[in-house]
mmCIF file of C-alpha atoms in Angstrom:
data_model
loop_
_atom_site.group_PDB
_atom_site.id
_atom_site.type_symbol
_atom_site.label_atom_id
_atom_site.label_comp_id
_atom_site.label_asym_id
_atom_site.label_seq_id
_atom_site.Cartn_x
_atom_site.Cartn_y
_atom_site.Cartn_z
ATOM 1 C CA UNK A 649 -43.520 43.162 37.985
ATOM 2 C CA UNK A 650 -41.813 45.935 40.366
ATOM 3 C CA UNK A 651 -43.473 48.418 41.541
ATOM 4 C CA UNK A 652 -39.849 49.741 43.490
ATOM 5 C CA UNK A 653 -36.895 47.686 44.695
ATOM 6 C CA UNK A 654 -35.090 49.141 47.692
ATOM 7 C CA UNK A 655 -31.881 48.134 49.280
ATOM 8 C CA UNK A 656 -29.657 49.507 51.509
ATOM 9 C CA UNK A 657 -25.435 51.034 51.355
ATOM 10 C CA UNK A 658 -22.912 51.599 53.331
ATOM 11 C CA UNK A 659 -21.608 54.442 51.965
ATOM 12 C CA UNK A 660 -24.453 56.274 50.756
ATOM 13 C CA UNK A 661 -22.850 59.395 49.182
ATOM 14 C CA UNK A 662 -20.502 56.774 47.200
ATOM 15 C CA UNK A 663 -23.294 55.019 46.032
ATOM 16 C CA UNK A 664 -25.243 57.442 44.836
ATOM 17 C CA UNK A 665 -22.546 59.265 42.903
ATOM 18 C CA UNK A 666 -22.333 55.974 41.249
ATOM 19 C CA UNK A 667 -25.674 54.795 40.239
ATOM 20 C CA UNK A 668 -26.470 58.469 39.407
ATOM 21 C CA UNK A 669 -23.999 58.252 37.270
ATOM 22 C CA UNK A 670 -23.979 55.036 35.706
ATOM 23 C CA UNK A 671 -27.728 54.892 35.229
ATOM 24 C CA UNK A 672 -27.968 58.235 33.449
ATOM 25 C CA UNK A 673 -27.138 56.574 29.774
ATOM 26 C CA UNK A 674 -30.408 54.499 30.296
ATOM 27 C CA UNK A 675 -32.759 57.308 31.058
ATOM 28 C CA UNK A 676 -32.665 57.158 34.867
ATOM 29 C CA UNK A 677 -32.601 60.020 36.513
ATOM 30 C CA UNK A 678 -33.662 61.355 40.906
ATOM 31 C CA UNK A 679 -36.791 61.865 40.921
ATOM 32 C CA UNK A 680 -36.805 62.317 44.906
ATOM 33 C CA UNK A 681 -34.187 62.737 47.926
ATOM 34 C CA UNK A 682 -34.803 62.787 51.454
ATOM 35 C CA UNK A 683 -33.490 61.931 54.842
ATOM 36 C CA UNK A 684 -33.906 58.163 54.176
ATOM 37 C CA UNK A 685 -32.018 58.052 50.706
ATOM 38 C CA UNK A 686 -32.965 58.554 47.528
ATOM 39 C CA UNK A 687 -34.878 57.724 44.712
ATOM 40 C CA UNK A 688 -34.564 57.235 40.665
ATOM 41 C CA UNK A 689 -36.466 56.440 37.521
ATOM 42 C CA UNK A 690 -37.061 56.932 34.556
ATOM 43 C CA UNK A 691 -39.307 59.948 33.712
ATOM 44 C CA UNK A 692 -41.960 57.849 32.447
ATOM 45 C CA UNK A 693 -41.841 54.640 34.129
ATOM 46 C CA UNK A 694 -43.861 53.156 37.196
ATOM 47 C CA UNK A 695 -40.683 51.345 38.313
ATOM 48 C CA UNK A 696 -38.539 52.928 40.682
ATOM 49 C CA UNK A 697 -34.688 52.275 42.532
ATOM 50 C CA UNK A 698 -34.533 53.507 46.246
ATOM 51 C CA UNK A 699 -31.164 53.515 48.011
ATOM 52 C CA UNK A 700 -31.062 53.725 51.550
ATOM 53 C CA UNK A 701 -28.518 54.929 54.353
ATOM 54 C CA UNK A 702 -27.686 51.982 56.465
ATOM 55 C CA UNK A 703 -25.320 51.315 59.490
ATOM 56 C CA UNK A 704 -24.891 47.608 58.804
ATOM 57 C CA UNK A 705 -22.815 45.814 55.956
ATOM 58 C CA UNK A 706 -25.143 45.466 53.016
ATOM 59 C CA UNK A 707 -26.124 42.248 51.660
ATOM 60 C CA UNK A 708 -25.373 42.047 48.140
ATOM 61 C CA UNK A 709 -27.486 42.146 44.850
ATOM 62 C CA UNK A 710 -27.641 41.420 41.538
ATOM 63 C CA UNK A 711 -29.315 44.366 40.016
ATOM 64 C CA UNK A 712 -30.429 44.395 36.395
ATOM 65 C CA UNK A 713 -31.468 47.559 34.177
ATOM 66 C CA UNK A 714 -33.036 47.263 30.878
ATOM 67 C CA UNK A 715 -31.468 49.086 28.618
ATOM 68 C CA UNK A 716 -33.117 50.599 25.481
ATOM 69 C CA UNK A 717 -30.133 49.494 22.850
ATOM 70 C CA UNK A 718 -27.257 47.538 22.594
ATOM 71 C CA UNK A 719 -25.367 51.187 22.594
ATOM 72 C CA UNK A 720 -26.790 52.039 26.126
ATOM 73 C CA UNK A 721 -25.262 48.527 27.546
ATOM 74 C CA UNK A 722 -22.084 49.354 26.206
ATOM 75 C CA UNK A 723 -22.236 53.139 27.710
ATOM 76 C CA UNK A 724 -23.443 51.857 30.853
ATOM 77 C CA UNK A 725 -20.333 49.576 30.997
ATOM 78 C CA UNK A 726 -17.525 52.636 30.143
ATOM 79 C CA UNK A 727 -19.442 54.861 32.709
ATOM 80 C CA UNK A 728 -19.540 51.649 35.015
ATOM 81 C CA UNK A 729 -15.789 51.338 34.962
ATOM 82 C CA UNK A 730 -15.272 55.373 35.096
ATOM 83 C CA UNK A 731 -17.197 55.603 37.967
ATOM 84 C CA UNK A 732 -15.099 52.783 39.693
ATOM 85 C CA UNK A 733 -17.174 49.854 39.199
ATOM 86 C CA UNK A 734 -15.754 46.361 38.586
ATOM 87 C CA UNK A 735 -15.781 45.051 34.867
ATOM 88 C CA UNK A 736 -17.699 41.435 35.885
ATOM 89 C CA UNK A 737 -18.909 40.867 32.098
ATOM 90 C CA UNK A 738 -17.940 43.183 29.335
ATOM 91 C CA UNK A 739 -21.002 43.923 26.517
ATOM 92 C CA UNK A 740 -21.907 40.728 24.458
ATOM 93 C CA UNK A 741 -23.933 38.379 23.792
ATOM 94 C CA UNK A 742 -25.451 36.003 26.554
ATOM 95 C CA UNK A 743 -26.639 33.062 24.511
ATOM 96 C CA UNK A 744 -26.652 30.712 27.289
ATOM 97 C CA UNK A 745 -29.610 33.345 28.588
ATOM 98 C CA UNK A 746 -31.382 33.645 24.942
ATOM 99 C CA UNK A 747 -30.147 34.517 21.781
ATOM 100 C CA UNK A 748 -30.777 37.990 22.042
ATOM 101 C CA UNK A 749 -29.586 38.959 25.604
ATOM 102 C CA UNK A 750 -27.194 41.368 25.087
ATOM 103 C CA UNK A 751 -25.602 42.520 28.534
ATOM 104 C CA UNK A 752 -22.299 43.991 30.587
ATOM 105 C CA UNK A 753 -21.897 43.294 34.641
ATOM 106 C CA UNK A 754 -20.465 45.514 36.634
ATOM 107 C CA UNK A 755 -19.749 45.179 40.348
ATOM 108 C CA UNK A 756 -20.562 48.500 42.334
ATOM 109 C CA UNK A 757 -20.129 50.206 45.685
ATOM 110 C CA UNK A 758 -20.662 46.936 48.410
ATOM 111 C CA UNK A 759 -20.130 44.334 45.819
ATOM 112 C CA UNK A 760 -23.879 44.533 44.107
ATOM 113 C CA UNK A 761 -23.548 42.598 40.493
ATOM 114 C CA UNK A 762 -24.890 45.570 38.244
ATOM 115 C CA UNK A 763 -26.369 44.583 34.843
ATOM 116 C CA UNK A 764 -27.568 46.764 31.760
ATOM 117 C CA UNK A 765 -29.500 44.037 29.487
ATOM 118 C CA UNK A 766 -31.394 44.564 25.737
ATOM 119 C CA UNK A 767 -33.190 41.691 24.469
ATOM 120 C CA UNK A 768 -34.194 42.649 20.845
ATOM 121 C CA UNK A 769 -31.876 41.526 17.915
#
């Protein structure tokens, strides 16, 4: 449905360190930086993340990352918490989503809710 979602940080270096980091287990990697903030994906995906340097307080969003396996939520939530993210939903089952959602939260740099979901079984 996304073609890109961009949003904006007050500390950029912070937040980049972090979702850098924290999206690596699910394949995302920078596939651009410039003067306006940077950019990630995954290597063979349409669908991109761009975070941008801001002077004003961001406004904060829920965020969620499909992950590939039940494995890559739960690595997403260790690096997550490593990186100095929040715990906001450990990996489990969401079965008031659907029976399958499998997911962990996170709350990153300027209080964005950070989700890594799987829906298979």
């Amino acid at each position: 449905m996304f073609d890109h979602v961009v949003f904006g940080v007050s500390n950029y270096e912070e937040a980049k360190a972090f979702f850098v980091k924290v999206l690596a287990p699910l394949g995302v990697e920078v596939i651009s930086e410039g003067p306006l903030g940077v950019e990630l994906c995954r290597p063979d995906s349409p669908s991109s993340l761009c975070i941008r340097r801001v002077e004003e307080k961001a406004t904060h969003l829920h965020l969620a990352f499909t992950a590939e396996s039940r494995q890559q939520v739960h690595e997403f939530h260790r690096i997550a918490l490593e990186a100095g993210g929040q715990d906001n939903g450990a990996p489990g089952l969401r079965p008031q989503y659907s029976g399958n959602y499998y997911a962990a939260f996170v709350i990153g740099p300027d209080g964005h809710n950070i989700e890594a979901v799987f829906h298979e079984p």
